Amino acid sequence: MAAFERHHASIGGVETHYLTGGKGNGPVLMLLHGGSPGLSPFCGGTHLWGGILDRLAETRRLIVPDLLGSGETGPASGLLTIDAMAEHIIALIEAESRDPVHLLGHDLGGLVALWVAITSPKHLASLTIVSSNAASPTGDGVENLSLISPPAPLWSADSQGWAYDRLSYSHHHIDEALIEASVAAAGKAGHQAYAKPDLPASDSDLFTSIMRTKSRFFRVGREEGVQVPTQIIWAKNDPLVSVDHGVWLYRIIAAKQRAAQFHLINRSGSFPFREQPDEFLRLLLAFEDGLMAEAA
Amino acid sequence: MVNLNAPASAAASHASAFPPKTFIDVKGIRTAYHDLGQGPETIVFIYGGNFGGSDASSSAAVWSINAVPLSQRFRVIVPDKLGQGYTGVPLRDEHYTMSAVVAHVADFIRAMNLPPVHIVGHSRGGFASARVAMQFPELVRSLTIVSSGTLSPGVGTNEVTLASPPFQPGTRECARWVYENYCYKPDVVTEEWIDIVMDVLAQPEYQKGVAKMVGEKLSTRLFLPDLARYKRETLAWINDGRLQRPSQIVWGFNDRTVVAERGVEMFNMVSAHERRTTLNLVNEAGHFVYREHPERFNELLANFVNLYSARG
């Protein structure tokens, strides 16, 4: 692994863990991982990125945090909401980067990144949303049963391994490092604050906040639009969210944002950066480099 | 700090660096082409349209703002297709077909002694490129298909959007009208672009094709019915899994002549059999996404070629 510096610092009043590293001349790339604390049957954190971090670090300066309630970052000081998670990220950008960053978010991190782009576009050079059910239109969707029967106990090695398997096109990317880090994350204060297996998901503050944030995003999409160049990277075989959902998310943003691209990766489930890292990497970097070439 | 939100396209300046054409004999057809840059990986661009178009005409220069910057990293070759640009027309009436165009592209790659190429085909050129990739796979390392209604199984709306231009065929106004209706914003259709279109239309050799296709009605008597049969076979080949090269599909999100849903369908067809398939939609782009957003198109293509370059 490339030399990443590990930080534990108070960001927005919360003890926050994040990595920095990599080299490059362009804007810093910040990556927001997936997983919804208390709701997802896997524990999110910087460990989800796997080998892609080393490869990105060859040409990019990186900031890679654990989000509120995930990994080694503590719980939110108030309610865990998308607003709180976005404000936390804005505070981290202000602490670590003088210039706007390329912001990428996966899954729940995609909605957090989108909300940062809407509330504070001056902090961003571009936005990338990856495989994000949280950011896509919900409609009167059909219940998704992909994760309906997790093995007990929740968030154990077996249970998290099962969840990654269920969400992947092929299980080959699921390695011991991922499982070990996920189990370690389950023991941290962030996860513990939201791990209430007996509480229905619909009672979660985060769940309510996701739905409200989507609604606010659709209003923004109709009116002023998303003010930063945006790409959507989606996976053909994602059990959680269809290609049509991804194209609709793109359509909403493309209505007002000139520099908008949609990319669909084949034979990947919910983790295209782990399942098809070569394609993921070349698409992500082409968009950023293309924007730089346009601006030159 | 660079403002990524308000880019000013400087791409037009690349057009002047497009090198002059040279010629090679390809099985009796005097074939024009442009040869730029060097390197182990070779990109071949195949533009759209076909011989005998009288409203407008494509030629190699349509790729100038892509070929010049990409030639800093790769060898880039842009031929004029059979009966288009400055290349000779088919030798016999029965060669006014898409299969003759495909054979000419393959014969050109062989005549140039190129290593397996990264072929990039637009519109009807996308069809020809996909066909070359299946019929002559030894010539192709990767395939990029740009906005091709001809290769799409669904309804193309080219003939609807561009029906009966309100100007005399063959005039500058007519050509401008056609390309402006192809594109998302009319201002990408530069005078330089139309200059070359008009020069091609003025070539006596090109006009031989117009006389055959329009005057002798080879378009409706031969070319279109033959293309329909040929397309049926080509789509069956894709569904049978014969397309076995990395394939990226690139589409202008606002193309009225072949809407983005056609690109999604094409992705579904190709990706069923070839893992290395992506779909790429670009906003505020019509049919000519590579001229409308050249910098981002070029980066997408460069990273694709790098990913699927020869390992030696």
Coordinates of C-alpha atoms in Angstrom, one line a residue, chain A residues 27 55 99-100 102 125-126 227-229 236 243 247 250-251 253-267 276 278-279 281-283 285-296, chain B residues 1-10 185 246-248 253 261 264 267-268 270-284 292-297 299-301 303-304 307-308 311:
Chain A
P27 CA -7.4 19.3 -7.6
R55 CA -3.9 3.3 -8.0
D99 CA -8.8 24.8 -3.4
P100 CA -12.0 23.1 -4.6
H102 CA -13.1 16.6 -7.0
A125 CA -14.2 21.2 -8.9
S126 CA -16.5 18.3 -9.9
Q227 CA -23.8 24.0 -10.3
V228 CA -20.7 21.7 -10.7
P229 CA -19.6 19.4 -13.5
K236 CA -25.2 -2.9 -15.1
V243 CA -29.8 1.2 -14.8
V247 CA -30.2 7.3 -16.2
Y250 CA -28.4 11.7 -14.8
R251 CA -31.4 13.2 -16.6
I253 CA -28.8 16.8 -13.4
A254 CA -28.2 17.0 -17.2
A255 CA -31.3 19.2 -17.5
K256 CA -29.3 22.2 -16.0
Q257 CA -25.6 21.1 -16.0
R258 CA -23.7 21.4 -19.3
A259 CA -20.8 19.2 -18.2
A260 CA -22.6 16.0 -17.3
Q261 CA -21.7 12.5 -18.2
F262 CA -23.2 9.1 -17.5
H263 CA -21.1 5.9 -17.6
L264 CA -22.3 2.4 -17.3
I265 CA -19.9 -0.4 -16.3
N266 CA -20.7 -4.0 -17.3
R267 CA -20.6 -7.1 -15.0
Q276 CA -14.2 -3.7 -12.3
D278 CA -9.8 -0.9 -14.5
E279 CA -12.9 0.5 -16.2
L281 CA -10.4 4.1 -12.9
R282 CA -10.2 5.1 -16.6
L283 CA -13.7 6.6 -16.7
L285 CA -9.9 10.0 -14.5
A286 CA -11.0 10.7 -18.1
F287 CA -13.8 13.0 -16.9
E288 CA -11.5 15.0 -14.6
D289 CA -8.7 15.2 -17.2
G290 CA -11.2 16.2 -19.8
L291 CA -12.6 19.0 -17.7
M292 CA -9.0 20.2 -17.1
A293 CA -8.3 20.2 -20.8
E294 CA -11.5 22.1 -21.5
A295 CA -10.5 24.8 -19.0
A296 CA -6.9 25.1 -20.2
Chain B
M1 CA -7.2 27.9 -9.8
V2 CA -8.8 26.7 -13.0
N3 CA -12.5 27.3 -13.4
L4 CA -14.0 24.0 -14.7
N5 CA -17.4 25.5 -14.9
A6 CA -16.8 27.9 -17.7
P7 CA -14.6 26.3 -20.3
A8 CA -13.8 28.1 -23.5
S9 CA -13.3 25.6 -26.4
A10 CA -9.9 26.2 -28.0
K185 CA -25.7 24.0 -30.5
P246 CA -13.4 -4.2 -25.7
S247 CA -16.3 -2.0 -26.8
Q248 CA -17.2 1.4 -25.6
F253 CA -27.5 12.8 -24.8
E261 CA -32.2 5.1 -25.6
V264 CA -28.7 1.9 -23.9
F267 CA -25.0 -1.5 -24.6
N268 CA -27.5 -4.2 -23.5
V270 CA -23.1 -5.9 -26.7
S271 CA -22.6 -6.2 -23.0
A272 CA -24.4 -9.6 -22.9
H273 CA -21.4 -11.2 -24.5
E274 CA -18.4 -8.9 -23.9
R275 CA -17.5 -8.0 -20.4
R276 CA -15.4 -5.0 -21.5
T277 CA -18.3 -3.0 -22.6
T278 CA -19.2 0.5 -21.3
L279 CA -21.9 3.0 -22.2
N280 CA -21.0 6.7 -22.0
L281 CA -23.5 9.5 -22.4
V282 CA -22.4 13.1 -22.8
N283 CA -24.7 16.0 -22.1
E284 CA -25.4 19.0 -24.4
E292 CA -19.2 19.2 -29.6
H293 CA -17.1 18.2 -26.5
P294 CA -13.7 17.3 -28.0
E295 CA -11.6 17.5 -24.9
R296 CA -13.7 15.1 -22.8
F297 CA -14.3 12.8 -25.8
E299 CA -9.7 11.8 -22.8
L300 CA -12.4 9.1 -22.8
L301 CA -10.9 7.6 -25.9
N303 CA -8.0 6.2 -21.4
F304 CA -9.8 3.4 -23.3
L307 CA -6.5 0.3 -20.9
Y308 CA -6.7 -2.0 -23.8
R311 CA 0.9 -5.9 -23.4

